[in-house]
Coordinates of N, CA and C in Angstrom, one line a residue:
R465 N -77.5 33.6 63.0 CA -76.9 33.4 61.7 C -77.1 34.6 60.8
F466 N -76.2 34.9 60.0 CA -76.3 36.0 59.1 C -76.4 35.5 57.7
D467 N -77.4 35.9 56.9 CA -77.5 35.5 55.5 C -77.6 36.7 54.6
A468 N -76.9 36.7 53.5 CA -77.0 37.8 52.5 C -77.0 37.2 51.1
T469 N -77.7 37.9 50.2 CA -77.8 37.6 48.8 C -77.5 38.8 48.0
F470 N -76.5 38.8 47.2 CA -76.2 39.9 46.3 C -76.5 39.5 44.9
A471 N -77.1 40.4 44.1 CA -77.5 40.2 42.7 C -76.5 40.9 41.8
F472 N -76.0 40.2 40.9 CA -75.1 40.7 39.8 C -75.7 40.4 38.5
S473 N -75.7 41.4 37.6 CA -76.3 41.2 36.3 C -75.5 42.0 35.2
D474 N -75.5 41.6 34.0 CA -74.9 42.3 32.9 C -75.8 43.6 32.6
F475 N -77.0 43.6 32.9 CA -78.0 44.6 32.5 C -78.3 45.6 33.7
E476 N -78.0 45.2 34.9 CA -78.4 46.1 36.1 C -77.2 46.2 37.0
A477 N -77.3 47.2 37.8 CA -76.2 47.4 38.8 C -76.3 46.4 39.9
A478 N -75.2 46.1 40.5 CA -75.2 45.1 41.6 C -76.0 45.6 42.7
A479 N -76.7 44.7 43.4 CA -77.7 45.1 44.5 C -77.7 44.1 45.6
V480 N -78.0 44.5 46.8 CA -78.2 43.6 47.9 C -79.7 43.3 48.0
E481 N -80.0 42.0 47.7 CA -81.4 41.6 47.8 C -81.8 41.3 49.2
E482 N -81.0 40.6 49.9 CA -81.2 40.2 51.3 C -80.0 40.3 52.1
A483 N -80.2 40.7 53.4 CA -79.1 40.7 54.4 C -79.8 40.8 55.7
Y484 N -79.9 39.6 56.4 CA -80.7 39.5 57.6 C -80.0 38.6 58.6
L485 N -80.4 38.8 59.9 CA -80.0 38.0 61.0 C -81.1 37.1 61.3
T486 N -80.8 35.8 61.7 CA -81.8 34.8 62.1 C -81.4 34.3 63.5
R487 N -82.4 34.3 64.4 CA -82.2 33.8 65.7 C -83.2 32.7 66.0
W488 N -82.6 31.5 66.3 CA -83.4 30.4 66.7 C -83.4 30.2 68.2
G489 N -84.2 29.3 68.8 CA -84.1 29.0 70.2 C -84.9 30.0 71.0
L490 N -85.8 30.8 70.5 CA -86.6 31.7 71.3 C -87.7 30.9 72.0
P491 N -88.3 31.5 73.0 CA -89.4 30.7 73.7 C -90.4 30.2 72.7
W492 N -91.0 29.0 73.0 CA -92.0 28.3 72.2 C -91.4 27.9 70.8
D493 N -90.1 27.7 70.8 CA -89.3 27.3 69.6 C -89.6 28.2 68.4
L494 N -89.7 29.5 68.7 CA -89.9 30.5 67.6 C -88.5 30.9 67.0
K495 N -88.6 31.3 65.7 CA -87.5 31.8 65.0 C -87.7 33.3 64.6
A496 N -86.8 34.2 64.8 CA -86.9 35.6 64.4 C -85.9 35.9 63.3
R497 N -86.4 36.8 62.4 CA -85.5 37.4 61.4 C -85.6 38.9 61.5
F498 N -84.4 39.5 61.3 CA -84.3 41.0 61.3 C -83.4 41.4 60.2
G499 N -83.8 42.4 59.4 CA -83.0 42.9 58.3 C -83.8 43.1 57.1
R500 N -83.1 42.9 55.9 CA -83.8 43.0 54.6 C -84.0 41.6 54.0
F501 N -85.2 41.2 53.8 CA -85.5 39.9 53.3 C -86.8 39.8 52.5
F502 N -87.0 38.6 51.9 CA -88.2 38.3 51.2 C -89.2 37.8 52.3
P503 N -90.3 38.5 52.6 CA -91.2 38.0 53.6 C -92.0 36.9 53.0
K504 N -92.6 36.1 53.9 CA -93.4 34.9 53.5 C -94.8 35.4 53.1
V505 N -94.8 36.0 51.9 CA -96.1 36.5 51.3 C -96.4 35.6 50.1
G506 N -97.4 34.7 50.3 CA -97.7 33.8 49.2 C -96.6 32.8 49.0
K507 N -96.5 32.2 47.8 CA -95.5 31.2 47.5 C -94.4 31.7 46.6
Q508 N -94.7 32.4 45.5 CA -93.7 32.8 44.6 C -93.0 34.1 45.1
A509 N -93.6 35.0 45.8 CA -93.0 36.2 46.2 C -91.8 36.1 47.1
A510 N -91.7 34.9 47.8 CA -90.6 34.7 48.8 C -89.5 34.0 48.2
I511 N -89.4 33.9 46.8 CA -88.4 33.1 46.2 C -87.5 34.0 45.3
H512 N -86.2 33.8 45.3 CA -85.3 34.6 44.4 C -85.6 34.2 43.0
R513 N -85.3 35.2 42.1 CA -85.6 35.0 40.7 C -84.8 33.8 40.1
D514 N -83.6 33.5 40.6 CA -82.9 32.4 40.0 C -83.4 31.1 40.5
Q515 N -84.2 31.0 41.5 CA -84.8 29.8 42.1 C -86.2 29.5 41.6
L516 N -86.8 30.4 40.8 CA -88.1 30.2 40.3 C -88.2 29.0 39.3
S517 N -89.4 28.4 39.3 CA -89.6 27.3 38.3 C -90.0 27.9 36.9
T518 N -90.1 29.2 36.8 CA -90.5 29.9 35.6 C -89.4 30.8 35.2
V519 N -89.5 31.4 34.0 CA -88.5 32.3 33.5 C -88.5 33.6 34.2
D520 N -89.7 34.2 34.4 CA -89.8 35.4 35.2 C -90.8 35.2 36.3
E521 N -90.9 36.3 37.2 CA -91.9 36.3 38.2 C -93.3 36.3 37.6
P522 N -94.2 35.7 38.3 CA -95.6 35.8 37.7 C -96.0 37.2 37.6
L523 N -97.0 37.5 36.7 CA -97.4 38.9 36.5 C -98.0 39.5 37.7
V524 N -98.7 38.8 38.6 CA -99.3 39.4 39.8 C -98.1 39.9 40.7
I525 N -97.0 39.2 40.8 CA -95.9 39.6 41.6 C -95.3 40.8 41.1
R526 N -95.0 40.9 39.8 CA -94.4 42.0 39.1 C -95.3 43.3 39.2
R527 N -96.6 43.1 39.0 CA -97.5 44.2 38.9 C -97.7 44.8 40.3
Y528 N -98.0 44.0 41.3 CA -98.4 44.5 42.6 C -97.2 44.6 43.6
L529 N -96.2 43.7 43.5 CA -95.1 43.7 44.5 C -93.8 44.3 43.9
G530 N -93.7 44.4 42.6 CA -92.5 45.0 42.1 C -91.8 44.1 41.1
S531 N -91.0 44.7 40.2 CA -90.3 43.9 39.1 C -89.3 43.0 39.7
E532 N -88.7 43.3 40.8 CA -87.6 42.5 41.4 C -88.2 41.6 42.5
G533 N -89.5 41.6 42.7 CA -90.1 40.9 43.8 C -90.3 41.8 45.0
Y534 N -90.6 41.2 46.1 CA -91.0 42.0 47.3 C -90.0 41.7 48.4
F535 N -88.9 42.4 48.5 CA -88.0 42.3 49.6 C -88.0 43.7 50.3
R536 N -88.1 43.6 51.6 CA -88.2 44.9 52.4 C -87.4 44.6 53.7
S537 N -87.1 45.7 54.3 CA -86.5 45.7 55.7 C -87.5 45.5 56.7
G538 N -87.3 44.7 57.7 CA -88.3 44.5 58.8 C -87.9 43.4 59.7
A539 N -88.9 42.9 60.4 CA -88.6 41.8 61.4 C -89.9 40.9 61.3
D540 N -89.6 39.6 61.5 CA -90.7 38.6 61.6 C -90.4 37.5 62.6
L541 N -91.5 36.8 63.0 CA -91.4 35.7 63.9 C -92.1 34.5 63.2
T542 N -91.5 33.3 63.3 CA -92.0 32.1 62.7 C -92.0 31.0 63.7
G543 N -93.0 30.2 63.8 CA -93.0 29.0 64.6 C -93.4 27.8 63.7
V544 N -93.0 26.6 64.2 CA -93.4 25.4 63.5 C -94.0 24.5 64.6
F545 N -95.3 24.1 64.3 CA -96.0 23.3 65.3 C -96.6 22.0 64.6
E546 N -96.7 21.0 65.4 CA -97.3 19.8 64.9 C -98.8 19.9 65.1
G547 N -99.6 19.9 64.0 CA -101.0 20.0 64.0 C -101.7 18.7 64.0
P548 N -103.0 18.7 64.0 CA -103.8 17.5 64.0 C -103.7 16.7 62.7
W549 N -103.8 15.4 62.8 CA -103.8 14.5 61.7 C -102.5 14.5 60.9
G550 N -101.4 14.8 61.5 CA -100.1 14.8 60.8 C -99.7 16.0 60.1
W551 N -100.6 17.1 60.1 CA -100.2 18.3 59.4 C -99.2 19.1 60.2
V552 N -98.3 19.7 59.5 CA -97.3 20.7 60.1 C -97.8 22.1 59.9
L553 N -97.9 22.9 60.9 CA -98.4 24.3 60.8 C -97.2 25.2 61.0
E554 N -97.1 26.2 60.1 CA -96.0 27.2 60.2 C -96.6 28.6 60.2
P555 N -97.0 29.2 61.3 CA -97.4 30.6 61.3 C -96.3 31.6 61.3
T556 N -96.5 32.7 60.6 CA -95.5 33.8 60.6 C -96.2 35.2 60.7
V557 N -95.6 36.1 61.5 CA -96.1 37.4 61.6 C -94.9 38.4 61.5
G558 N -95.1 39.5 60.8 CA -94.0 40.4 60.6 C -94.4 41.9 60.4
I559 N -93.5 42.7 60.5 CA -93.6 44.2 60.3 C -92.5 44.5 59.3
L560 N -92.9 45.3 58.2 CA -91.9 45.7 57.2 C -92.0 47.2 56.9
E561 N -90.9 47.7 56.3 CA -90.9 49.1 55.9 C -92.0 49.2 54.8
G562 N -92.6 50.4 54.7 CA -93.6 50.6 53.8 C -93.2 50.6 52.3
S563 N -94.1 50.7 51.4 CA -93.9 50.7 50.0 C -93.7 49.3 49.5
V564 N -93.5 49.2 48.2 CA -93.2 47.9 47.5 C -92.0 48.1 46.6
G565 N -91.7 47.0 45.9 CA -90.6 47.1 45.0 C -90.8 48.0 43.8
E566 N -89.8 48.2 43.0 CA -89.8 49.0 41.8 C -90.9 48.7 40.9
G567 N -91.8 49.6 40.6 CA -92.9 49.4 39.7 C -94.1 48.7 40.3
G568 N -94.1 48.4 41.6 CA -95.2 47.7 42.3 C -96.3 48.8 42.6
T569 N -97.5 48.3 42.6 CA -98.7 49.2 42.8 C -99.5 48.9 44.1
L570 N -99.1 47.9 44.8 CA -99.9 47.5 46.0 C -100.0 48.5 47.0
F571 N -98.8 49.1 47.5 CA -98.8 50.1 48.5 C -98.3 51.4 47.9
G572 N -98.3 52.5 48.6 CA -97.8 53.8 48.2 C -96.3 53.7 48.2
S573 N -95.7 54.9 47.8 CA -94.2 54.9 47.7 C -93.5 55.3 49.0
T574 N -94.3 55.8 50.0 CA -93.6 56.2 51.3 C -93.2 55.0 52.1
R575 N -92.0 55.1 52.6 CA -91.4 54.0 53.4 C -91.7 54.3 54.9
K576 N -92.2 55.5 55.2 CA -92.5 55.9 56.6 C -93.5 55.0 57.3
R577 N -94.6 54.6 56.5 CA -95.7 53.9 57.1 C -95.4 52.4 56.9
P578 N -95.3 51.7 58.0 CA -94.9 50.2 57.9 C -96.1 49.4 57.4
S579 N -95.8 48.3 56.9 CA -96.7 47.3 56.4 C -96.7 46.1 57.4
L580 N -97.8 45.5 57.6 CA -97.9 44.3 58.5 C -98.3 43.1 57.7
Y581 N -97.8 41.9 58.0 CA -98.2 40.7 57.3 C -98.2 39.5 58.2
S582 N -99.0 38.6 57.8 CA -99.1 37.3 58.5 C -99.3 36.2 57.4
H583 N -98.8 35.1 57.7 CA -98.8 33.9 56.8 C -98.9 32.7 57.6
I584 N -99.7 31.8 57.2 CA -99.8 30.4 57.8 C -99.7 29.4 56.7
K585 N -98.9 28.4 56.9 CA -98.7 27.3 56.0 C -99.0 26.0 56.6
K586 N -99.8 25.2 55.9 CA -100.1 23.8 56.4 C -99.4 22.8 55.4
F587 N -98.7 21.9 55.9 CA -98.0 21.0 55.1 C -98.2 19.5 55.5
K588 N -98.3 18.6 54.6 CA -98.5 17.2 55.0 C -97.8 16.3 53.9
E589 N -97.0 15.4 54.3 CA -96.5 14.4 53.4 C -97.6 13.3 53.2
L590 N -98.0 13.1 52.0 CA -99.1 12.1 51.7 C -98.4 10.7 51.6
S591 N -97.2 10.6 51.1 CA -96.5 9.4 50.9 C -95.0 9.7 50.8
D592 N -94.2 8.8 50.6 CA -92.7 9.0 50.4 C -92.4 9.9 49.2
S593 N -93.4 9.9 48.2 CA -93.1 10.6 47.0 C -94.1 11.8 46.8
S594 N -95.1 12.0 47.7 CA -96.1 13.1 47.4 C -96.2 13.9 48.7
S595 N -96.5 15.2 48.5 CA -96.8 16.1 49.6 C -97.8 17.2 49.1
I596 N -98.4 17.8 50.0 CA -99.4 18.8 49.7 C -99.2 20.0 50.7
E597 N -99.4 21.2 50.3 CA -99.2 22.4 51.1 C -100.2 23.4 50.8
F598 N -100.8 24.0 51.8 CA -101.8 25.1 51.7 C -101.3 26.3 52.5
G599 N -101.5 27.5 52.0 CA -101.1 28.7 52.7 C -102.1 29.8 52.6
A600 N -102.0 30.7 53.5 CA -102.9 31.9 53.5 C -102.0 33.0 54.0
T601 N -102.2 34.2 53.4 CA -101.4 35.4 53.7 C -102.3 36.6 53.9
H602 N -102.0 37.4 54.8 CA -102.7 38.7 55.0 C -101.7 39.8 55.0
L603 N -101.9 40.8 54.2 CA -101.0 42.0 54.2 C -101.9 43.2 54.5
V604 N -101.4 44.2 55.2 CA -102.1 45.4 55.5 C -101.1 46.5 55.4
G605 N -101.4 47.6 54.7 CA -100.4 48.7 54.6 C -101.1 50.0 54.1
S606 N -100.3 51.0 53.8 CA -100.9 52.3 53.4 C -100.5 52.6 51.9
S607 N -101.5 53.2 51.2 CA -101.2 53.6 49.8 C -100.8 55.0 49.7
D608 N -100.6 55.8 50.8 CA -100.2 57.1 50.7 C -99.4 57.5 52.0
A609 N -99.2 58.7 52.3 CA -98.4 59.2 53.4 C -99.2 59.3 54.7
D610 N -100.5 59.2 54.7 CA -101.3 59.4 55.9 C -101.2 58.2 56.8
P611 N -101.6 58.3 58.1 CA -101.4 57.1 59.0 C -102.4 56.0 58.9
T612 N -103.3 56.0 57.9 CA -104.3 55.0 57.8 C -103.8 53.8 57.0
F613 N -104.2 52.6 57.4 CA -104.0 51.4 56.6 C -105.2 51.1 55.8
E614 N -105.1 51.5 54.5 CA -106.3 51.3 53.7 C -106.2 50.2 52.7
V615 N -105.0 49.5 52.6 CA -104.9 48.4 51.7 C -104.8 47.1 52.4
N616 N -105.8 46.2 52.1 CA -105.8 44.9 52.7 C -105.7 43.9 51.6
V617 N -104.8 42.9 51.8 CA -104.6 41.9 50.8 C -104.8 40.5 51.4
L618 N -105.5 39.6 50.8 CA -105.7 38.2 51.3 C -105.1 37.4 50.1
G619 N -104.2 36.5 50.5 CA -103.6 35.6 49.5 C -103.8 34.1 49.9
L620 N -104.1 33.3 49.0 CA -104.3 31.9 49.2 C -103.4 31.1 48.2
D621 N -102.7 30.1 48.6 CA -101.9 29.3 47.7 C -102.0 27.8 48.1
A622 N -101.7 27.0 47.1 CA -101.7 25.5 47.2 C -100.7 24.9 46.3
T623 N -100.0 23.9 46.8 CA -99.0 23.2 46.0 C -99.1 21.7 46.3
Y624 N -99.1 21.0 45.2 CA -99.0 19.5 45.2 C -97.7 19.1 44.6
L625 N -96.9 18.3 45.2 CA -95.6 17.9 44.7 C -95.6 16.3 44.7
H626 N -95.3 15.8 43.5 CA -95.2 14.3 43.4 C -93.9 14.0 42.6
H627 N -93.1 13.2 43.2 CA -91.8 12.8 42.6 C -92.1 11.5 41.8
I628 N -92.2 11.6 40.5 CA -92.4 10.5 39.6 C -91.1 9.6 39.7
T629 N -90.0 10.2 39.6 CA -88.7 9.5 39.9 C -88.0 10.5 40.8
P630 N -86.9 10.1 41.5 CA -86.2 11.1 42.3 C -85.7 12.4 41.6
I631 N -85.5 12.4 40.3 CA -85.1 13.6 39.6 C -86.2 14.2 38.7
H632 N -87.4 13.6 38.7 CA -88.5 14.1 37.8 C -89.7 14.4 38.7
P633 N -89.8 15.6 39.2 CA -91.0 15.9 40.0 C -92.1 16.5 39.2
L634 N -93.3 16.3 39.6 CA -94.5 16.9 39.1 C -95.0 17.9 40.1
K635 N -95.1 19.2 39.7 CA -95.4 20.2 40.7 C -96.6 21.0 40.1
L636 N -97.7 21.0 40.9 CA -98.9 21.7 40.6 C -99.1 22.8 41.6
Q637 N -99.1 24.0 41.2 CA -99.0 25.1 42.2 C -99.9 26.3 41.7
G638 N -100.7 26.9 42.6 CA -101.5 28.0 42.3 C -101.6 29.0 43.4
E639 N -101.8 30.3 43.0 CA -101.8 31.3 44.0 C -103.0 32.3 43.6
F640 N -103.6 32.9 44.6 CA -104.7 33.8 44.4 C -104.5 35.0 45.4
F641 N -104.6 36.2 44.9 CA -104.6 37.4 45.7 C -105.9 38.2 45.6
L642 N -106.4 38.7 46.6 CA -107.6 39.5 46.6 C -107.2 40.8 47.4
Q643 N -107.4 42.0 46.7 CA -107.0 43.2 47.3 C -108.3 44.1 47.6
Q644 N -108.3 44.8 48.7 CA -109.3 45.7 49.1 C -108.7 47.0 49.5
R645 N -109.1 48.1 48.9 CA -108.6 49.4 49.2 C -109.6 50.3 49.9
D646 N -109.8 50.1 51.2 CA -110.7 50.9 52.0 C -109.9 51.2 53.3
E647 N -110.3 52.2 54.0 CA -109.7 52.5 55.2 C -110.0 51.5 56.3
A648 N -109.0 50.8 56.7 CA -109.3 49.7 57.7 C -109.1 50.2 59.1
F649 N -108.0 50.8 59.4 CA -107.8 51.4 60.8 C -106.6 52.4 60.7
A650 N -106.4 53.2 61.7 CA -105.3 54.2 61.7 C -104.5 54.0 63.0
I651 N -103.2 54.3 62.9 CA -102.3 54.4 64.0 C -101.8 55.8 64.1
N652 N -102.1 56.5 65.2 CA -101.7 57.9 65.4 C -100.5 57.9 66.4

């Protein structure tokens, strides 16, 4: 399947936010994406601006990942597995072009050095009207043009959703990112 999202605004030039191919039916029921997309990094970074529950992106997204969010070209693999005690597990691993969005400070500006990421999500329906979700993200990338990966990011997120009525949901959501800037390893 091919998906594309184009952004039009009175204040900015038209832009392609996403354009990617998705392939289902891979071995072990994996799904692959290839192209330009929002990677599954945390909770809010993978959502288009018009779908956010807030007016703007959270400050941590704008400051570290860029004013327009974090969409990059790359590829990823996602699987969905039934876990213990009724939990659904969704692990994702991917490789992305280097750098971050406009104004982001997480990685350097060179696109030559790829970034790697992984994300795991645990989801469980507590009742017909309530669900809970936990996620963990790991990003590794470069802050400059050398071949070392010196930026490590760990992200944790949690969401509780309760539908008071079918059209009145209560959503409690939080996200935490921890960044370390030391040389982790190098690829020559």
